[in-house]
């Protein structure tokens, strides 16, 4: 009797061990959807920073994770349909960059978890109820626009003390970026700077904005970053250089491309944090119960070659605070 019981336990244990080993061996392949308003990259994959961070967390492409990407190419009316396509593909989570993409994903599904990055202020723009308890199916990274705008304007004003009139270029179709423009306007007023509001909706609008700048001759330009302005950033950088107007940008890559200066978080940093959220969600956490984070690291980048071409001398007190100086 004892022998038969031991045999039975061995068989059951063996079957259980086989099933467990088989499950771990086969594993589940998670599908991560990616949604952005920007241009589709040549490899058709989400940004490398996101994929690398997920790989470090054990999500290996071709083994236990696959990617479905959708890009609107700055044709923002496509975003709702692209978000719906990701839902139809039964992705396990959607990662979005930009407010318009996050909003499109939010309206496309109340079931699929959404991790949003580069959305501006998620609370004031209406994406979530609060940072500590987002509720619903969306979480991620939110920027504190008031503080960021004030800091950017302060640095610009210190670098260009005679700047009393500032041209602000932003995508006025994007509610998140329109909110950012308002914060910039408020910060500028506190510094005694008048703002030229130059909202754009499509690529052709940049020429009208440039014509207005030529007429009014502001002493500085501020470019608010979203998919539309990003795709047209080289036009802005070249225009600012040709007109010899100092410009503030939000990301260091713009300074690498020839812009004068930038101050802000790193999109790659935000995407790496997005991977943390994905990991938590795929392990069972509910997105609405995961507090949204705010960036904790900001980078001040100055291009001295551009400053020289503008005939601008960056004060030592400003230069010493730069995290990176492009020579």
CSV table of C-alpha atoms in Angstrom, one decimal:
chain,number,residue,atom,x,y,z
A,1,UNK,CA,0.0,0.0,0.0
A,2,UNK,CA,2.8,2.4,1.0
A,3,UNK,CA,4.7,1.5,-2.2
A,4,UNK,CA,1.7,2.1,-4.4
A,5,UNK,CA,1.2,5.5,-2.7
A,6,UNK,CA,4.8,6.4,-3.3
A,7,UNK,CA,4.5,5.5,-6.9
A,8,UNK,CA,1.3,7.5,-7.3
A,9,UNK,CA,3.0,10.6,-5.6
A,10,UNK,CA,6.0,10.2,-7.9
A,11,UNK,CA,3.8,10.1,-11.0
A,12,UNK,CA,1.7,13.1,-9.9
A,13,UNK,CA,4.8,15.0,-8.9
A,14,UNK,CA,6.4,14.1,-12.2
A,15,UNK,CA,3.4,15.3,-14.2
A,16,UNK,CA,3.3,18.5,-12.1
A,17,UNK,CA,7.0,19.1,-12.7
A,18,UNK,CA,6.6,18.4,-16.4
A,19,UNK,CA,3.7,20.9,-16.7
A,20,UNK,CA,5.6,23.6,-14.7
A,21,UNK,CA,8.8,23.0,-16.6
A,22,UNK,CA,6.9,23.0,-19.9
A,23,UNK,CA,5.1,26.2,-19.0
A,24,UNK,CA,8.3,28.0,-18.2
A,25,UNK,CA,10.0,26.5,-21.2
A,26,UNK,CA,7.3,27.5,-23.6
A,27,UNK,CA,6.6,30.8,-21.8
A,28,UNK,CA,4.2,33.5,-22.9
A,29,UNK,CA,5.1,35.9,-25.5
A,30,UNK,CA,3.9,39.4,-24.4
A,31,UNK,CA,3.0,41.9,-27.1
A,32,UNK,CA,3.9,45.5,-26.4
A,33,UNK,CA,2.2,48.0,-28.6
A,34,UNK,CA,3.8,51.4,-29.3
A,35,UNK,CA,1.9,54.5,-30.5
A,36,UNK,CA,3.4,57.8,-31.5
A,37,UNK,CA,2.5,60.8,-33.7
A,38,UNK,CA,6.1,61.0,-35.0
A,39,UNK,CA,7.7,59.4,-38.1
A,40,UNK,CA,8.0,55.7,-38.4
A,41,UNK,CA,11.7,54.6,-37.9
A,42,UNK,CA,13.4,52.6,-40.6
A,43,UNK,CA,13.4,49.5,-38.5
A,44,UNK,CA,9.7,49.7,-37.6
A,45,UNK,CA,10.4,49.2,-33.9
A,46,UNK,CA,9.8,51.3,-30.8
A,47,UNK,CA,12.8,53.4,-29.5
A,48,UNK,CA,15.9,51.4,-28.6
A,49,UNK,CA,15.9,52.9,-25.0
A,50,UNK,CA,12.6,51.2,-24.3
A,51,UNK,CA,13.5,47.8,-25.8
A,52,UNK,CA,16.9,47.8,-24.1
A,53,UNK,CA,15.4,48.5,-20.7
A,54,UNK,CA,12.8,45.8,-21.2
A,55,UNK,CA,15.6,43.4,-22.2
A,56,UNK,CA,17.4,44.1,-19.0
A,57,UNK,CA,14.1,43.2,-17.1
A,58,UNK,CA,14.0,39.9,-18.9
A,59,UNK,CA,11.8,40.7,-21.9
A,60,UNK,CA,13.8,39.4,-24.8
A,61,UNK,CA,12.5,40.0,-28.4
A,62,UNK,CA,12.0,36.8,-30.2
A,63,UNK,CA,11.8,34.9,-27.0
A,64,UNK,CA,9.1,36.3,-24.7
A,65,UNK,CA,8.2,39.7,-26.1
A,66,UNK,CA,7.1,41.0,-29.5
A,67,UNK,CA,6.4,44.6,-30.6
A,68,UNK,CA,3.6,46.2,-32.6
A,69,UNK,CA,4.3,49.8,-33.6
A,70,UNK,CA,2.1,52.5,-35.1
A,71,UNK,CA,3.3,56.0,-36.1
A,72,UNK,CA,1.0,58.8,-37.4
A,73,UNK,CA,3.8,60.7,-39.3
A,74,UNK,CA,2.4,64.0,-37.8
A,75,UNK,CA,-1.0,63.2,-39.4
A,76,UNK,CA,-2.7,63.3,-36.0
A,77,UNK,CA,-6.2,62.5,-37.3
A,78,UNK,CA,-4.8,59.0,-37.9
A,79,UNK,CA,-4.0,58.4,-34.2
A,80,UNK,CA,-7.5,57.1,-33.2
A,81,UNK,CA,-7.5,54.5,-35.9
A,82,UNK,CA,-3.9,53.5,-35.2
A,83,UNK,CA,-4.7,53.1,-31.5
A,84,UNK,CA,-7.7,51.0,-32.4
A,85,UNK,CA,-5.5,48.8,-34.6
A,86,UNK,CA,-3.3,48.0,-31.6
A,87,UNK,CA,-6.3,47.1,-29.5
A,88,UNK,CA,-7.5,44.8,-32.3
A,89,UNK,CA,-4.1,43.1,-32.4
A,90,UNK,CA,-4.7,42.2,-28.7
A,91,UNK,CA,-1.6,43.8,-27.4
A,92,UNK,CA,-0.9,43.3,-23.7
A,93,UNK,CA,0.1,46.9,-23.1
A,94,UNK,CA,0.3,50.1,-25.1
A,95,UNK,CA,3.2,52.5,-24.7
A,96,UNK,CA,2.6,56.0,-26.1
A,97,UNK,CA,4.7,59.1,-26.5
A,98,UNK,CA,3.1,62.5,-26.8
A,99,UNK,CA,-0.2,63.8,-25.4
A,100,UNK,CA,-2.2,63.2,-28.6
A,101,UNK,CA,-1.1,59.6,-28.8
A,102,UNK,CA,-1.8,59.0,-25.1
A,103,UNK,CA,-5.3,60.6,-25.5
A,104,UNK,CA,-6.0,58.5,-28.6
A,105,UNK,CA,-5.0,55.3,-26.8
A,106,UNK,CA,-7.1,56.3,-23.8
A,107,UNK,CA,-10.2,56.7,-25.9
A,108,UNK,CA,-9.5,53.5,-27.9
A,109,UNK,CA,-9.7,51.2,-24.9
A,110,UNK,CA,-10.6,51.1,-21.2
A,111,UNK,CA,-9.2,47.6,-20.8
A,112,UNK,CA,-5.7,47.5,-22.3
A,113,UNK,CA,-3.1,49.1,-19.9
A,114,UNK,CA,-1.5,52.3,-21.2
A,115,UNK,CA,1.9,53.6,-20.2
A,116,UNK,CA,2.4,57.2,-21.4
A,117,UNK,CA,5.6,59.2,-21.7
A,118,UNK,CA,6.3,62.8,-22.9
A,119,UNK,CA,2.7,63.9,-22.3
A,120,UNK,CA,3.3,67.2,-20.5
A,121,UNK,CA,1.2,67.7,-17.4
A,122,UNK,CA,-1.0,64.6,-17.3
A,123,UNK,CA,-3.3,66.0,-14.6
A,124,UNK,CA,-3.9,69.5,-15.9
A,125,UNK,CA,-4.4,68.2,-19.5
A,126,UNK,CA,-7.0,65.8,-18.3
A,127,UNK,CA,-5.3,62.4,-18.9
A,128,UNK,CA,-5.5,61.2,-15.3
A,129,UNK,CA,-7.3,62.2,-12.1
A,130,UNK,CA,-4.2,62.5,-10.1
A,131,UNK,CA,-0.5,61.5,-10.1
A,132,UNK,CA,-0.7,59.4,-7.0
A,133,UNK,CA,-3.9,57.5,-8.1
A,134,UNK,CA,-4.3,57.8,-11.9
A,135,UNK,CA,-7.3,55.4,-11.9
A,136,UNK,CA,-8.5,53.9,-15.1
A,137,UNK,CA,-6.0,52.1,-17.4
A,138,UNK,CA,-3.3,54.8,-17.9
A,139,UNK,CA,-0.2,55.6,-16.0
A,140,UNK,CA,3.4,56.6,-16.8
A,141,UNK,CA,5.5,59.8,-16.7
A,142,UNK,CA,4.2,63.3,-16.3
A,143,UNK,CA,6.1,66.6,-16.5
A,144,UNK,CA,5.7,69.5,-14.2
A,145,UNK,CA,5.1,72.2,-16.8
A,146,UNK,CA,5.0,75.3,-14.6
A,147,UNK,CA,8.4,74.6,-13.0
A,148,UNK,CA,10.0,73.5,-16.3
A,149,UNK,CA,8.8,76.5,-18.2
A,150,UNK,CA,10.0,78.9,-15.5
A,151,UNK,CA,13.5,77.3,-15.5
A,152,UNK,CA,13.8,77.3,-19.2
A,153,UNK,CA,12.8,81.0,-19.4
A,154,UNK,CA,15.1,81.9,-16.6
A,155,UNK,CA,18.1,80.3,-18.4
A,156,UNK,CA,17.2,81.9,-21.7
A,157,UNK,CA,16.9,85.3,-20.1
A,158,UNK,CA,20.2,84.9,-18.3
A,159,UNK,CA,21.9,83.9,-21.6
A,160,UNK,CA,20.1,86.6,-23.6
A,161,UNK,CA,19.6,89.5,-21.1
A,162,UNK,CA,18.1,91.9,-23.8
A,163,UNK,CA,15.3,89.4,-24.6
A,164,UNK,CA,12.1,91.3,-24.0
A,165,UNK,CA,10.0,89.7,-26.7
A,166,UNK,CA,9.8,85.9,-27.2
A,167,UNK,CA,8.3,84.0,-30.1
A,168,UNK,CA,6.8,80.7,-29.0
A,169,UNK,CA,6.2,78.0,-31.6
A,170,UNK,CA,3.9,75.1,-30.7
A,171,UNK,CA,1.3,72.7,-32.1
A,172,UNK,CA,-2.0,74.2,-31.1
A,173,UNK,CA,-3.8,71.1,-32.1
A,174,UNK,CA,-2.2,69.3,-29.1
A,175,UNK,CA,-3.9,70.1,-25.8
A,176,UNK,CA,-0.8,69.0,-23.8
A,177,UNK,CA,1.4,71.3,-25.8
A,178,UNK,CA,-1.1,74.2,-25.6
A,179,UNK,CA,-1.0,73.8,-21.9
A,180,UNK,CA,2.8,74.1,-22.0
A,181,UNK,CA,2.5,77.2,-24.1
A,182,UNK,CA,0.3,78.8,-21.4
A,183,UNK,CA,2.9,77.9,-18.7
A,184,UNK,CA,5.6,79.5,-20.9
A,185,UNK,CA,3.5,82.7,-21.3
A,186,UNK,CA,2.9,82.9,-17.6
A,187,UNK,CA,6.6,82.4,-16.8
A,188,UNK,CA,7.6,85.0,-19.4
A,189,UNK,CA,5.2,87.6,-17.9
A,190,UNK,CA,6.8,87.1,-14.5
A,191,UNK,CA,10.2,88.0,-16.1
A,192,UNK,CA,8.8,91.0,-18.0
A,193,UNK,CA,9.0,89.3,-21.4
A,194,UNK,CA,6.2,89.6,-24.0
A,195,UNK,CA,5.2,86.5,-25.9
A,196,UNK,CA,4.4,86.2,-29.6
A,197,UNK,CA,2.0,83.3,-29.8
A,198,UNK,CA,2.7,81.3,-33.0
A,199,UNK,CA,0.6,78.2,-32.9
A,200,UNK,CA,1.0,75.8,-35.9
A,201,UNK,CA,-1.2,73.0,-37.0
A,202,UNK,CA,0.6,71.6,-40.1
A,203,UNK,CA,4.0,71.9,-41.8
A,204,UNK,CA,2.9,74.8,-44.1
A,205,UNK,CA,2.1,76.9,-41.0
A,206,UNK,CA,5.8,77.2,-40.2
A,207,UNK,CA,6.4,79.6,-43.2
A,208,UNK,CA,3.7,81.9,-41.9
A,209,UNK,CA,5.2,81.8,-38.4
A,210,UNK,CA,8.7,82.6,-39.8
A,211,UNK,CA,7.2,85.5,-41.7
A,212,UNK,CA,5.7,86.9,-38.5
A,213,UNK,CA,9.0,86.6,-36.7
A,214,UNK,CA,10.8,88.5,-39.5
A,215,UNK,CA,8.2,91.3,-39.2
A,216,UNK,CA,8.2,91.5,-35.4
A,217,UNK,CA,11.9,90.7,-34.8
A,218,UNK,CA,11.7,89.1,-31.3
A,219,UNK,CA,14.9,88.7,-29.5
A,220,UNK,CA,14.5,84.9,-28.8
A,221,UNK,CA,12.5,81.9,-30.0
A,222,UNK,CA,11.1,79.0,-27.9
A,223,UNK,CA,10.1,75.7,-29.6
A,224,UNK,CA,7.7,73.5,-27.8
A,225,UNK,CA,8.3,69.9,-28.7
A,226,UNK,CA,5.7,67.4,-30.1
A,227,UNK,CA,5.7,65.2,-33.1
A,228,UNK,CA,4.8,68.0,-35.5
A,229,UNK,CA,7.5,70.4,-34.3
A,230,UNK,CA,10.0,67.6,-34.0
A,231,UNK,CA,9.6,66.6,-37.6
A,232,UNK,CA,10.1,70.3,-38.6
A,233,UNK,CA,12.8,71.1,-36.1
A,234,UNK,CA,15.6,71.4,-38.7
A,235,UNK,CA,13.6,74.1,-40.4
A,236,UNK,CA,13.3,76.0,-37.1
A,237,UNK,CA,17.0,75.5,-36.3
A,238,UNK,CA,18.1,76.8,-39.7
A,239,UNK,CA,15.7,79.7,-39.6
A,240,UNK,CA,16.9,80.8,-36.2
A,241,UNK,CA,20.5,80.6,-37.4
A,242,UNK,CA,19.8,82.5,-40.6
A,243,UNK,CA,18.0,85.3,-38.7
A,244,UNK,CA,20.5,85.2,-35.9
A,245,UNK,CA,17.9,84.7,-33.2
A,246,UNK,CA,18.8,82.7,-30.1
A,247,UNK,CA,16.4,79.8,-29.4
A,248,UNK,CA,15.6,77.6,-26.5
A,249,UNK,CA,14.6,74.0,-27.1
A,250,UNK,CA,13.4,71.3,-24.8
A,251,UNK,CA,15.7,68.3,-25.6
A,252,UNK,CA,19.4,68.1,-26.0
A,253,UNK,CA,19.2,66.4,-29.4
A,254,UNK,CA,18.0,69.7,-30.9
A,255,UNK,CA,21.2,71.3,-29.6
A,256,UNK,CA,23.3,68.5,-31.1
A,257,UNK,CA,21.5,69.4,-34.4
A,258,UNK,CA,22.6,73.0,-34.2
A,259,UNK,CA,20.1,74.6,-31.8
A,260,UNK,CA,21.5,77.1,-29.2
A,261,UNK,CA,20.4,75.6,-25.9
A,262,UNK,CA,18.0,73.2,-24.2
A,263,UNK,CA,16.8,72.3,-20.8
A,264,UNK,CA,14.6,69.4,-19.9
A,265,UNK,CA,14.3,65.7,-19.2
A,266,UNK,CA,15.6,63.0,-21.4
A,267,UNK,CA,13.0,61.1,-23.5
A,268,UNK,CA,15.3,58.0,-23.3
A,269,UNK,CA,15.2,58.3,-19.5
A,270,UNK,CA,11.3,58.4,-19.6
A,271,UNK,CA,11.2,55.4,-21.9
A,272,UNK,CA,13.4,53.5,-19.6
A,273,UNK,CA,11.0,54.3,-16.7
A,274,UNK,CA,8.2,53.2,-19.0
A,275,UNK,CA,9.8,49.8,-19.1
A,276,UNK,CA,9.5,49.6,-15.3
A,277,UNK,CA,5.8,50.2,-15.6
A,278,UNK,CA,5.4,47.6,-18.3
A,279,UNK,CA,7.2,45.1,-16.1
A,280,UNK,CA,4.9,45.8,-13.1
A,281,UNK,CA,1.8,45.6,-15.3
A,282,UNK,CA,2.7,42.4,-17.0
A,283,UNK,CA,3.3,40.9,-13.6
A,284,UNK,CA,-0.2,41.7,-12.5
A,285,UNK,CA,-0.2,45.4,-11.3
A,286,UNK,CA,-3.2,47.6,-12.3
A,287,UNK,CA,-2.0,50.7,-14.1
A,288,UNK,CA,-4.6,52.9,-12.3
A,289,UNK,CA,-3.0,52.0,-9.0
A,290,UNK,CA,0.6,52.8,-10.1
A,291,UNK,CA,1.4,56.4,-9.3
A,292,UNK,CA,2.7,58.5,-12.2
A,293,UNK,CA,6.2,59.6,-11.9
A,294,UNK,CA,7.8,63.0,-12.7
A,295,UNK,CA,11.3,63.2,-14.2
A,296,UNK,CA,14.0,63.8,-11.5
A,297,UNK,CA,16.9,64.5,-13.9
A,298,UNK,CA,17.1,67.5,-16.2
A,299,UNK,CA,19.8,68.3,-18.7
A,300,UNK,CA,21.0,71.8,-19.6
A,301,UNK,CA,22.9,71.7,-23.0
A,302,UNK,CA,24.5,74.6,-24.8
A,303,UNK,CA,26.0,74.8,-28.3
A,304,UNK,CA,28.9,77.2,-28.2
A,305,UNK,CA,29.5,77.0,-31.9
A,306,UNK,CA,25.9,78.2,-32.5
A,307,UNK,CA,26.3,80.9,-29.9
A,308,UNK,CA,29.4,82.2,-31.7
A,309,UNK,CA,27.6,82.2,-35.1
A,310,UNK,CA,24.9,84.3,-33.4
A,311,UNK,CA,27.4,86.7,-32.0
A,312,UNK,CA,26.3,85.7,-28.5
A,313,UNK,CA,28.6,85.4,-25.5
A,314,UNK,CA,27.2,83.0,-23.0
A,315,UNK,CA,27.9,84.4,-19.5
A,316,UNK,CA,30.2,82.2,-17.4
A,317,UNK,CA,27.6,81.9,-14.7
A,318,UNK,CA,25.3,80.3,-17.2
A,319,UNK,CA,27.9,78.2,-18.9
A,320,UNK,CA,29.1,76.6,-15.7
A,321,UNK,CA,25.7,75.1,-15.1
A,322,UNK,CA,25.6,73.3,-18.4
A,323,UNK,CA,25.5,69.5,-18.2
A,324,UNK,CA,26.9,69.4,-21.7
A,325,UNK,CA,28.6,71.9,-23.9
A,326,UNK,CA,28.7,71.3,-27.7
A,327,UNK,CA,31.9,72.8,-29.1
